[in-house]
Each structure stands twice: as C-alpha cells, then as structure tokens.
Short mmCIF file of C-alpha atoms in Angstrom, two decimals:
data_model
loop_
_atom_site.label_atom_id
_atom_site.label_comp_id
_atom_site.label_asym_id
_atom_site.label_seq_id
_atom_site.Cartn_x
_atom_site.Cartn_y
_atom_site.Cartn_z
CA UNK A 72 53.40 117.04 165.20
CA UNK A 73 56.11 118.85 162.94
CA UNK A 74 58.85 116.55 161.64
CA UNK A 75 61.66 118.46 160.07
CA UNK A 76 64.15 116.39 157.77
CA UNK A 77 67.81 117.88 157.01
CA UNK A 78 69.97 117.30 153.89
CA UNK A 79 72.69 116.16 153.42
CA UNK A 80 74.09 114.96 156.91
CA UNK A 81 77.49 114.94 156.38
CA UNK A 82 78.67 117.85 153.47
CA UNK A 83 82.75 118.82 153.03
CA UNK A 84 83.32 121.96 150.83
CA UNK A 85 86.76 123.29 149.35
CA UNK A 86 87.80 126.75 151.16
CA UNK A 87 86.25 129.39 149.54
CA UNK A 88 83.46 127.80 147.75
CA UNK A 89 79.52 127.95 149.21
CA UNK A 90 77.80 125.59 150.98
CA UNK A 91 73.82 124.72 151.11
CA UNK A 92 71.72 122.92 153.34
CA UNK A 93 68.22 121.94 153.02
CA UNK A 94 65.49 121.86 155.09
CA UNK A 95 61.64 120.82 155.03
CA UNK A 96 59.03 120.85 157.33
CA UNK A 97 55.66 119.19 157.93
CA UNK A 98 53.52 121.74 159.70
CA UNK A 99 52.48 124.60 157.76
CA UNK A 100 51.53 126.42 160.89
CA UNK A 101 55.37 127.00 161.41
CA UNK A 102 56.36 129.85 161.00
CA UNK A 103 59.99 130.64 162.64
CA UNK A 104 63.41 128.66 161.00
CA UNK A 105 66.31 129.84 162.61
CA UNK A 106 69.59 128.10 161.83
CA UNK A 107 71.87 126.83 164.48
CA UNK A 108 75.65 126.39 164.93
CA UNK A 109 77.51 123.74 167.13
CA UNK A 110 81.17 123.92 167.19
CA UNK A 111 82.43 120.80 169.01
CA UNK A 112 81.84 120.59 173.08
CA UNK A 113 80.33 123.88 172.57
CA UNK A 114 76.45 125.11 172.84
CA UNK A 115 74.14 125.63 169.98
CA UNK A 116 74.47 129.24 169.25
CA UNK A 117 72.03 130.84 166.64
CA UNK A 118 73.57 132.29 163.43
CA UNK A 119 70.37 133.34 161.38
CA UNK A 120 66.47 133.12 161.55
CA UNK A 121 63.84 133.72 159.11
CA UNK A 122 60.40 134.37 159.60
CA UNK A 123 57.57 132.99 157.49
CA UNK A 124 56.19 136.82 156.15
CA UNK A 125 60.24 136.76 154.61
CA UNK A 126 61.28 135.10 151.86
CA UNK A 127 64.53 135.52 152.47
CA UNK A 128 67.52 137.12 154.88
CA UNK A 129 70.83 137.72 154.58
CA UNK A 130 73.87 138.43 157.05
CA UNK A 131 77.16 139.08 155.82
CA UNK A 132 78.55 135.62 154.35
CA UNK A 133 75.48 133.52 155.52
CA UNK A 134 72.05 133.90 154.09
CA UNK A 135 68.36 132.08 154.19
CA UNK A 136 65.54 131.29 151.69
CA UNK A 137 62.45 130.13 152.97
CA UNK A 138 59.48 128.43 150.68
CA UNK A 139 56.35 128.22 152.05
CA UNK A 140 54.14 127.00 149.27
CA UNK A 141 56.98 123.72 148.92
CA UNK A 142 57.61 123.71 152.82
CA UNK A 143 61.37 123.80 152.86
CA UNK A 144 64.30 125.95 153.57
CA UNK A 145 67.78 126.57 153.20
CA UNK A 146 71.00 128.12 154.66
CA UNK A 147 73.66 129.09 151.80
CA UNK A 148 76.84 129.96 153.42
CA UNK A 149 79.46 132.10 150.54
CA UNK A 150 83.14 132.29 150.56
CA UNK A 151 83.57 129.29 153.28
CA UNK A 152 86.25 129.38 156.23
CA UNK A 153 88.14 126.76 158.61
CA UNK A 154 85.99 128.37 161.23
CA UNK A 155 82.65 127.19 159.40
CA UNK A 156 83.54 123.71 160.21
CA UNK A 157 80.85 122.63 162.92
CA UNK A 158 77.16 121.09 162.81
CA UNK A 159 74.61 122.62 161.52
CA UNK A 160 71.02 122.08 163.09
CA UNK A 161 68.16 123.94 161.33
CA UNK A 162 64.81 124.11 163.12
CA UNK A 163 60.71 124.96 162.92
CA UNK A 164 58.29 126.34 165.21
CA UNK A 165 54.94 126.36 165.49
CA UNK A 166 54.05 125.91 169.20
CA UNK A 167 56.98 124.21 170.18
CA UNK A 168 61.10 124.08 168.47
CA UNK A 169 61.53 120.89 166.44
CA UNK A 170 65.01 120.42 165.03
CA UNK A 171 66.50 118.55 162.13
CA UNK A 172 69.22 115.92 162.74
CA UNK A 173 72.32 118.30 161.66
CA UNK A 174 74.39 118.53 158.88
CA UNK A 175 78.07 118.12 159.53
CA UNK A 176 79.98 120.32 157.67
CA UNK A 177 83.66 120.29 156.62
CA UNK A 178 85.71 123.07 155.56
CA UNK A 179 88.86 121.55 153.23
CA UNK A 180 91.35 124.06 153.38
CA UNK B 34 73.88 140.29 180.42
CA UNK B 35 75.04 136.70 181.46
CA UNK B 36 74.32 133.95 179.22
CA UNK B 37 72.13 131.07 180.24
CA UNK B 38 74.03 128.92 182.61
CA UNK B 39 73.45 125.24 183.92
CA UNK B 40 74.40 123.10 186.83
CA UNK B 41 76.26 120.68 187.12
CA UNK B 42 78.37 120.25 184.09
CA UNK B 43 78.88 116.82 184.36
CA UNK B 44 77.14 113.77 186.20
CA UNK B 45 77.89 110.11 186.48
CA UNK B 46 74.91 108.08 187.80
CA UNK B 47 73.75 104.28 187.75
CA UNK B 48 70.78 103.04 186.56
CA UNK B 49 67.59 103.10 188.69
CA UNK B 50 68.98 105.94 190.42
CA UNK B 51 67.60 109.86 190.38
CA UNK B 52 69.07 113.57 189.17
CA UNK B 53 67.89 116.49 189.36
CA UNK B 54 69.39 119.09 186.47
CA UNK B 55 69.31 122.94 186.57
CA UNK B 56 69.12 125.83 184.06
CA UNK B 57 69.31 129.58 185.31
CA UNK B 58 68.38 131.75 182.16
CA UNK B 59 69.20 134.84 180.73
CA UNK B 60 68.02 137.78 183.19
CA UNK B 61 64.51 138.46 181.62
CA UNK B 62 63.37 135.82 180.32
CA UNK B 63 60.50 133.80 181.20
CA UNK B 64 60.56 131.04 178.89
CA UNK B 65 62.46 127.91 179.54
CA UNK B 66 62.44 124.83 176.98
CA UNK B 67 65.06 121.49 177.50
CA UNK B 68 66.11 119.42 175.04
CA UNK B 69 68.24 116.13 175.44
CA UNK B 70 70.66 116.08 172.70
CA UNK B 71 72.09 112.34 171.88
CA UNK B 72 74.64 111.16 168.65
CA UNK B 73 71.77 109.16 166.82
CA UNK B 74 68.67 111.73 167.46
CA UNK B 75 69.94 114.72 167.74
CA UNK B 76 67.73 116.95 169.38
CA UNK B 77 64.88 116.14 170.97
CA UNK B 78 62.07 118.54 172.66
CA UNK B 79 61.54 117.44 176.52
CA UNK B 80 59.42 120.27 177.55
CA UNK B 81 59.00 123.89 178.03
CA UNK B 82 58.46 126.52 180.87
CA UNK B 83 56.83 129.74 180.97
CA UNK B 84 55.43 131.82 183.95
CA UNK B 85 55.75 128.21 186.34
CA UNK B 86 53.51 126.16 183.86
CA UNK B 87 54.57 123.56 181.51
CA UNK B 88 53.52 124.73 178.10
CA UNK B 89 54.34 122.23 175.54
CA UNK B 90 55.57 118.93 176.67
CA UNK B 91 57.59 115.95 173.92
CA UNK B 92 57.34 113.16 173.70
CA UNK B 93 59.17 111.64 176.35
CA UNK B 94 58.15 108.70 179.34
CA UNK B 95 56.90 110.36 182.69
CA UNK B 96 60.29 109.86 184.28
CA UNK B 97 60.95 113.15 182.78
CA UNK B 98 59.68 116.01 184.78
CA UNK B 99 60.47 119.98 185.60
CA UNK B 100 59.46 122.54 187.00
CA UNK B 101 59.86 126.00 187.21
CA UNK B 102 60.28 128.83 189.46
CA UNK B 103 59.22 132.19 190.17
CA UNK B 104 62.78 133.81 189.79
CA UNK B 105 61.97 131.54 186.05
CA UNK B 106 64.66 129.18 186.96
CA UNK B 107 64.12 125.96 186.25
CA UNK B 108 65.04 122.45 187.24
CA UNK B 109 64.36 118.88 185.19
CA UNK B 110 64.27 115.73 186.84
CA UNK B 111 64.84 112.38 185.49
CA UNK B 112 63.96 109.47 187.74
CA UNK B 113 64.82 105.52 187.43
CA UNK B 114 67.44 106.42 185.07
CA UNK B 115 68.35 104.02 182.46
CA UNK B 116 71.09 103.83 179.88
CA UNK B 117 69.40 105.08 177.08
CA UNK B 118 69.02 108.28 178.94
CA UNK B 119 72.82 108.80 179.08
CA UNK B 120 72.99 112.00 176.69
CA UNK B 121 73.86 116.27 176.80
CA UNK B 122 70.70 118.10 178.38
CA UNK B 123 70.65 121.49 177.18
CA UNK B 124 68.09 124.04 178.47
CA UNK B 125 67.04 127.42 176.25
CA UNK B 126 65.81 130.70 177.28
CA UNK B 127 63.88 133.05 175.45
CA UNK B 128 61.52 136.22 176.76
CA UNK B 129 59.19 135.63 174.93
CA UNK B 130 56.83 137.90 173.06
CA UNK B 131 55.95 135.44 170.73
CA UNK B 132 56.47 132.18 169.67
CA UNK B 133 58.90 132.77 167.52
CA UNK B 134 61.20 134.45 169.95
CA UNK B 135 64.95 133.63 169.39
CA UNK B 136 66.28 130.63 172.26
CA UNK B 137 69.25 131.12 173.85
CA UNK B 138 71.22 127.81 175.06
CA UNK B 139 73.23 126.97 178.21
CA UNK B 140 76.27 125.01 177.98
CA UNK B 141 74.69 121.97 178.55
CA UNK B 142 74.98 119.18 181.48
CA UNK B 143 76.42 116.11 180.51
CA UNK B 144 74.96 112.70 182.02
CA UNK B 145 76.27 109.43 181.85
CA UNK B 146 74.22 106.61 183.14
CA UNK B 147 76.41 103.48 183.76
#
C-alpha cells in the first residue's frame, strides 16, 4: 500500500520568514496531495491540493511543488504569521487517503 | 451548506464494552471515509463509504465496522473496546467524481477507553 513519510516533524520559523515541508510517497499510482491544517482541538481543514498533471500551485502566501519522477512533495508557506502555528498533515491518494505523521509548526514572533 | 457534523462529541467507555459513532456529511455527498487519529500515528485510514458499500477498507482488526445509509449517513462501530483504541475518530465527506475529490472533515468524536 502507499506509505507517505513527512519531514521534519517538529519545524519553528522566525515571523516573517518561509517555511517548507517535505513529503514522499510510495505509490506512483497517486495522484492527488492535498495539504492539511490542524489548529489545536480543531478539525483538519484543507489549505491546498495539487494534482499529479500540475507541477505546481499556488494560493496567496501558501504554495505546492509536486515531483513525480522523485515521488515527493512540498508545501512552502512565505511571509509566516502567529496564525500559521498548527500541524501540518500532507497526504496521497491513489484509491484510498494515506497521510503523513504531521509536521508541527511554530511561528516565533 | 452545513459542514460535516458528528455525534457524540465525547465518549467515556470501559474496556470490553461497545460504541457506536456517527458522521452526517455535507448535503451531497456520497462518499464517507473515517480515520482514527491518535498522538503516536497520526492518522490512520479505517474505511470508506460510498453509495452503502464499503470501498476501501485499512488496516484495522474486525472489531472495526460501519456502515452506511441511504440518506449517505454513516455510522462506525467498534466492539470489545480496548485501550489502545482510546483516540479522536474523525469521519470525511467528499461527492465524489473522482478519486481525487477534496474530503471534508467533521469535528471529530473523542473516545476514551478506561
């Protein structure tokens, strides 16, 4: 089945500067990443998806690149804010949603 | 439209006993996947619904189980409970066309098995 690995788990980032997260995935058969959001006690709410005939999307401050030949992707978030400070979970599908194990990020203001 | 909601919010149960969870989804959609959601694993793939038929299943004991209905609301069912099983259920909605239709979570039901 897919396995999707996230880097780094825990990342803290200076107000104002960008922050990346990395994704791969097993299953080249995948081919839907979205990227989701989980502020604390609160759902997973989806901030951006890519799909696999784009290379890359953008959306305002937050933006996606996707690899296929090397199997990995990546959420870049610009000009960070206080209210960026959650977990991130990124995800693949092929038949079914398989989710990496989150990256906690930290916004130092 | 309202967002996907689930019942209850919270449960305390014992070990060896029963519960039944539920997830009412976005008006529309037909798909229905659960995940259970724990510090250590993060999320984990139960199974998922569409048109009353289970169409992908995890990899999880048969304790697990759902179902869904015609209105597409669905229900997941945990029997002889255990404390490993003590976690935040979350159920997803999406329509969908395709597979790679965007999910939609519910707020989650939290379970504690003591």
């Amino acid at each position: 089945g897919e396995n999707v690995e996230q880097h780094p788990s825990t990342l803290s980032v200076q107000e104002g500067d960008s922050a990346v997260i990395k994704c791969t995935y097993s299953d080249s058969a995948s081919n839907y990443f979205p990227w989701y959001k989980q502020e604390l006690g609160k759902r997973p709410q989806l901030i951006i998806d890519i799909r696999s005939n784009v290379g890359e999307k953008k959306d305002q401050r937050i933006a996606v690149t996707l690899n296929k030949t090397a199997k990995h992707f990546s959420l870049h978030i610009t000009e960070t804010q206080p209210e960026d400070s959650a977990v991130y979970f990124c995800a693949a599908r092929e038949e079914k949603l398989t989710f990496g194990t989150g990256t906690r990020l930290t916004i130092i203001p | 439209k309202a967002g996907v909601t689930q019942t209850p919010r919270y449960l305390i149960k014992t070990r060896g006993q029963q519960v039944t969870l539920s997830c009412s989804p976005i008006s529309g959609h037909r798909s229905v996947s659960w995940y259970q959601q724990t510090p250590g694993q993060g999320l984990q793939f139960l199974f998922e619904y569409f048109s009353e038929t289970q169409r992908n299943k995890g990899n999880f004991p048969g304790r697990f189980s759902g179902r869904q209905f015609s209105n597409s609301r669905s229900e997941m069912n945990v029997s002889t409970l255990e404390l490993g099983d003590s976690a935040l259920y979350l159920c997803a909605s999406s329509l969908p066309q395709l597979a790679s239709d965007t999910q939609y979570f519910g707020p989650g039901t939290r379970l504690t098995v003591l």
